[in-house]
PDB file of C-alpha atoms in Angstrom:
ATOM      1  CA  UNK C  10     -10.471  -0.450   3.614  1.00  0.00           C
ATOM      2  CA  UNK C  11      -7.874   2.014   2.819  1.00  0.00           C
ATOM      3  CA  UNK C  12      -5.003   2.385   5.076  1.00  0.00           C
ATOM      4  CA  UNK C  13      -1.373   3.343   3.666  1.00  0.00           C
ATOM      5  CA  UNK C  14       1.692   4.536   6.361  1.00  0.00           C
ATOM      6  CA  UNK C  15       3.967   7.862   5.300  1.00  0.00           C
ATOM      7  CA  UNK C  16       6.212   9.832   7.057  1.00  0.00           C
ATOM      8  CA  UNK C  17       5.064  12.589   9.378  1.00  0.00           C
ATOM      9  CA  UNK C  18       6.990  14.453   7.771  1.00  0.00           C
ATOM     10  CA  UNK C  19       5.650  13.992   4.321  1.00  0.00           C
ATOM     11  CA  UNK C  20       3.910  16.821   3.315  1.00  0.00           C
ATOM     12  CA  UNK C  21      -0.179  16.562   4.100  1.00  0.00           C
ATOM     13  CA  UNK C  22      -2.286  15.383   1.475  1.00  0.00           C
ATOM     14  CA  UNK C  23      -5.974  15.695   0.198  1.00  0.00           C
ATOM     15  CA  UNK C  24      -6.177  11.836   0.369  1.00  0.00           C
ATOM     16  CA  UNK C  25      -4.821  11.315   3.576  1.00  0.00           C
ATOM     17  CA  UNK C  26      -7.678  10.985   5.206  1.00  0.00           C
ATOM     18  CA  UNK C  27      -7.802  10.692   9.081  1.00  0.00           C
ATOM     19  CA  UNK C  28      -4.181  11.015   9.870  1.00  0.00           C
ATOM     20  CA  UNK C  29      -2.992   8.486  12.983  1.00  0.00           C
ATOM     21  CA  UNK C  30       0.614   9.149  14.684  1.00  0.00           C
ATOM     22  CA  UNK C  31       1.702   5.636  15.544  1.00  0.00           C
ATOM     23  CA  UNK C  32       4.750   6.773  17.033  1.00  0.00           C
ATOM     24  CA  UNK C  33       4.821   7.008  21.391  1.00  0.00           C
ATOM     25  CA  UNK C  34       6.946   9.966  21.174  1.00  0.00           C
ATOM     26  CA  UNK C  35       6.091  13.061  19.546  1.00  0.00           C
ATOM     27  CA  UNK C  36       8.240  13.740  16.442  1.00  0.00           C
ATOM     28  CA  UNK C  37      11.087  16.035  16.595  1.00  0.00           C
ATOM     29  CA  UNK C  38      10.711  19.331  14.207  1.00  0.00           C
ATOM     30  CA  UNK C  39       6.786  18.555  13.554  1.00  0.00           C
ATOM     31  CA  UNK C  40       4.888  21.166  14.370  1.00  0.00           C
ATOM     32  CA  UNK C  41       1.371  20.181  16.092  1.00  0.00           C
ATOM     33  CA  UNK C  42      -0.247  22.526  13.275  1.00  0.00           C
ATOM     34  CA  UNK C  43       2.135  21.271  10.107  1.00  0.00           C
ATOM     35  CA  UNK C  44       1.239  17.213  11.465  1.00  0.00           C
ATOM     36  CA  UNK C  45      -2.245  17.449  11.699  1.00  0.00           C
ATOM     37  CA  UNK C  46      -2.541  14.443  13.598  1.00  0.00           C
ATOM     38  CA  UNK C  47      -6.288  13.430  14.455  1.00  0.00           C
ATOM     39  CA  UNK C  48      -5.442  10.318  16.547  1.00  0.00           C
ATOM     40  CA  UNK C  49      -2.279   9.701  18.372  1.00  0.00           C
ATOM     41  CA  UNK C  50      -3.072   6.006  20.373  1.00  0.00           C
ATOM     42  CA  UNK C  51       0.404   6.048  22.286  1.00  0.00           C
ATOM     43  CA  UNK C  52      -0.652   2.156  23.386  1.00  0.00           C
ATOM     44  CA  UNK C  53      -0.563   0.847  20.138  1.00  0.00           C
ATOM     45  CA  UNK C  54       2.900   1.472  20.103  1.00  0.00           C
ATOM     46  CA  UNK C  55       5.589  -1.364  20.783  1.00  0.00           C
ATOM     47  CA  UNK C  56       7.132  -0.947  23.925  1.00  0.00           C
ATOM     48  CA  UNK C  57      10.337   0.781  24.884  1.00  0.00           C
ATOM     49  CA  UNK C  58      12.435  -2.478  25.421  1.00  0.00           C
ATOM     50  CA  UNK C  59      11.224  -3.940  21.843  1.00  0.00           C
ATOM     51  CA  UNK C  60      11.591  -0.486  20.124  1.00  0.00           C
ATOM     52  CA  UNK C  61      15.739  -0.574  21.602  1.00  0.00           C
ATOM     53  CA  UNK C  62      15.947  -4.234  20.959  1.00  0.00           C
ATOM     54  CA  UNK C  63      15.165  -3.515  17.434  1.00  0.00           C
ATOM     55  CA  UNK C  64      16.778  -0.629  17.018  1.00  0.00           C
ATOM     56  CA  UNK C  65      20.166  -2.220  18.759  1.00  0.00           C
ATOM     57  CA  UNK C  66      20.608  -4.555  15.766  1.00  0.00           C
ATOM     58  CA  UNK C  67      19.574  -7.689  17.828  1.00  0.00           C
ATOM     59  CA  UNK C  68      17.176  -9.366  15.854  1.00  0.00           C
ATOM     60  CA  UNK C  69      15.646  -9.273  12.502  1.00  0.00           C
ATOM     61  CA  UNK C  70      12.637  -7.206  11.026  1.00  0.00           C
ATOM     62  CA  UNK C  71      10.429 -10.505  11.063  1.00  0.00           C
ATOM     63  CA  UNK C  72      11.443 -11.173  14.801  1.00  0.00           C
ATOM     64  CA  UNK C  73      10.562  -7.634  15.616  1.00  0.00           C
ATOM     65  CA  UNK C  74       7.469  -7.861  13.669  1.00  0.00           C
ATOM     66  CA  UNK C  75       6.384 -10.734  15.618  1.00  0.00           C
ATOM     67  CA  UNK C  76       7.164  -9.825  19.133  1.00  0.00           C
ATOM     68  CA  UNK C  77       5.321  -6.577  18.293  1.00  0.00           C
ATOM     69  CA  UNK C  78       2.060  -8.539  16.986  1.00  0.00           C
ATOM     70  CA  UNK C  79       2.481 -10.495  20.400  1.00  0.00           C
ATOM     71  CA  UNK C  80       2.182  -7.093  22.396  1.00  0.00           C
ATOM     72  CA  UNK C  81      -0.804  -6.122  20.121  1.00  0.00           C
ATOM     73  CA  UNK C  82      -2.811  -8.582  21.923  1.00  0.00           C
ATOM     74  CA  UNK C  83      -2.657  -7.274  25.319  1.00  0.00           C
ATOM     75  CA  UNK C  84      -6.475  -5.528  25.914  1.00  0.00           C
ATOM     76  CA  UNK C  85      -5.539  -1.588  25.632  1.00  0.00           C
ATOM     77  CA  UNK C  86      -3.697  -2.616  22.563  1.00  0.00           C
ATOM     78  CA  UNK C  87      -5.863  -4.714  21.141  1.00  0.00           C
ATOM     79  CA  UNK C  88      -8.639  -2.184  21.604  1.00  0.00           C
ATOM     80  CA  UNK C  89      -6.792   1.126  20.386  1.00  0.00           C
ATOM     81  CA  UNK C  90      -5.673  -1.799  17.013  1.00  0.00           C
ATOM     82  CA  UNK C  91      -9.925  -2.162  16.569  1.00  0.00           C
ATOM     83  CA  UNK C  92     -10.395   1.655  16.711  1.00  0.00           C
ATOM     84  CA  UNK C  93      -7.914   2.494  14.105  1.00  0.00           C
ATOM     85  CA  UNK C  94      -9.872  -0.614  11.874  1.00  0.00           C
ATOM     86  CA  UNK C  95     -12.924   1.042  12.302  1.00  0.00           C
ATOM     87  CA  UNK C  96     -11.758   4.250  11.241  1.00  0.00           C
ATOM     88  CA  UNK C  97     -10.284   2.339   8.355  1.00  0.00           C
ATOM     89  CA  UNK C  98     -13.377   1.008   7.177  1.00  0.00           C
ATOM     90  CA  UNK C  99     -15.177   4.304   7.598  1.00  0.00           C
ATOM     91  CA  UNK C 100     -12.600   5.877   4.983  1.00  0.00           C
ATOM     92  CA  UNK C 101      -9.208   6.646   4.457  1.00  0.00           C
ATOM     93  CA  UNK C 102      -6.676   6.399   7.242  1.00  0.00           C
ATOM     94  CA  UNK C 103      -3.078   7.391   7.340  1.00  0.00           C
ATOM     95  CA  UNK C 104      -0.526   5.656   9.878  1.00  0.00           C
ATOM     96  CA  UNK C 105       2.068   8.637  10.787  1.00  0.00           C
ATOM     97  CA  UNK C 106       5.457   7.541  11.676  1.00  0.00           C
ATOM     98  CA  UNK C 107       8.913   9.109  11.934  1.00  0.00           C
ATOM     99  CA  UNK C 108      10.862   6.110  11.262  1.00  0.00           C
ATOM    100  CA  UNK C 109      13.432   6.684   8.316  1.00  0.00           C
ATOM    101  CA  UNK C 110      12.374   2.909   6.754  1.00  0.00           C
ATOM    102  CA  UNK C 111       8.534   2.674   7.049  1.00  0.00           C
ATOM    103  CA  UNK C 112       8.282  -0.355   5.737  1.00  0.00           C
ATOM    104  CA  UNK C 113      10.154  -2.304   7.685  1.00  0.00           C
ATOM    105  CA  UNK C 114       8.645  -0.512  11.028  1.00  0.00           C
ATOM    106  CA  UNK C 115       5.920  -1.098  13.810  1.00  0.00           C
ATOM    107  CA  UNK C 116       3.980   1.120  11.329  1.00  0.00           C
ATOM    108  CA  UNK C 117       3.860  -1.615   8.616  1.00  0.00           C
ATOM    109  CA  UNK C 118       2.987  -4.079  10.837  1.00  0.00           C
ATOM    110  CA  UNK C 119      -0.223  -2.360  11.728  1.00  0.00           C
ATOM    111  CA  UNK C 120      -0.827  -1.488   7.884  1.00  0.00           C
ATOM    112  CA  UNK C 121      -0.618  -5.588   7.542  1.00  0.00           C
ATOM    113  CA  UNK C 122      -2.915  -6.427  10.389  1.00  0.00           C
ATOM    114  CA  UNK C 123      -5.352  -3.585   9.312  1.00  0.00           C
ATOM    115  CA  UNK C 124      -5.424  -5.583   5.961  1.00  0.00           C
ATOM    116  CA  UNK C 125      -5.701  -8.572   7.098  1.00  0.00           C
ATOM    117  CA  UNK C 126      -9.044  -7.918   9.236  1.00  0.00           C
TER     118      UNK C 126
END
């Protein structure tokens, strides 16, 4: 499997793959044409009260990360997680976000869970 996460507004490369926008909301000064997003699974996003909890400073990375794998479970979740896997182990796959720190993001929470499957 070969799943990585970059910034949606990284340029796009050859290697990218399919390119997945993990983010709910649509990134602001990203083009539709310039993102060339192939899959945008707005369920397999965490929720708006985690994403402000997190972003308000209340907890840590590995609290967010947690809560977030706990909302990963629910069905529509859990099903949109399996898709991007299988699209993972059909060939490359690239998780779009606009976070400014990828790796400590819902983004690299999915990369881990892709990995771990």
């Amino acid at each position: 499997m070969n799943a990585r996460v970059r910034r949606v507004y990284d340029p796009v490369e050859p290697d990218d793959g399919v390119r997945v926008l993990v983010d709910r909301l649509w990134p602001r000064g990203v083009s539709k044409d310039a993102a060339r997003v192939d899959e945008w699974p707005k369920g397999l996003t965490p929720s708006a009260g985690l994403r402000r909890w997190y972003h308000a400073g209340e907890g840590s990375y590995e609290e967010f990360a947690r809560r977030y794998e706990a909302e990963l479970s629910a069905p529509e979740a859990s099903e949109l997680l399996d898709r991007v896997r299988e699209l993972a182990e059909a060939g490359d796959v690239t998780l779009l976000t606009a976070a400014r720190s990828p790796g400590e993001s819902h983004a690299a929470v999915l990369l881990r869970l892709l990995d771990e499957m």
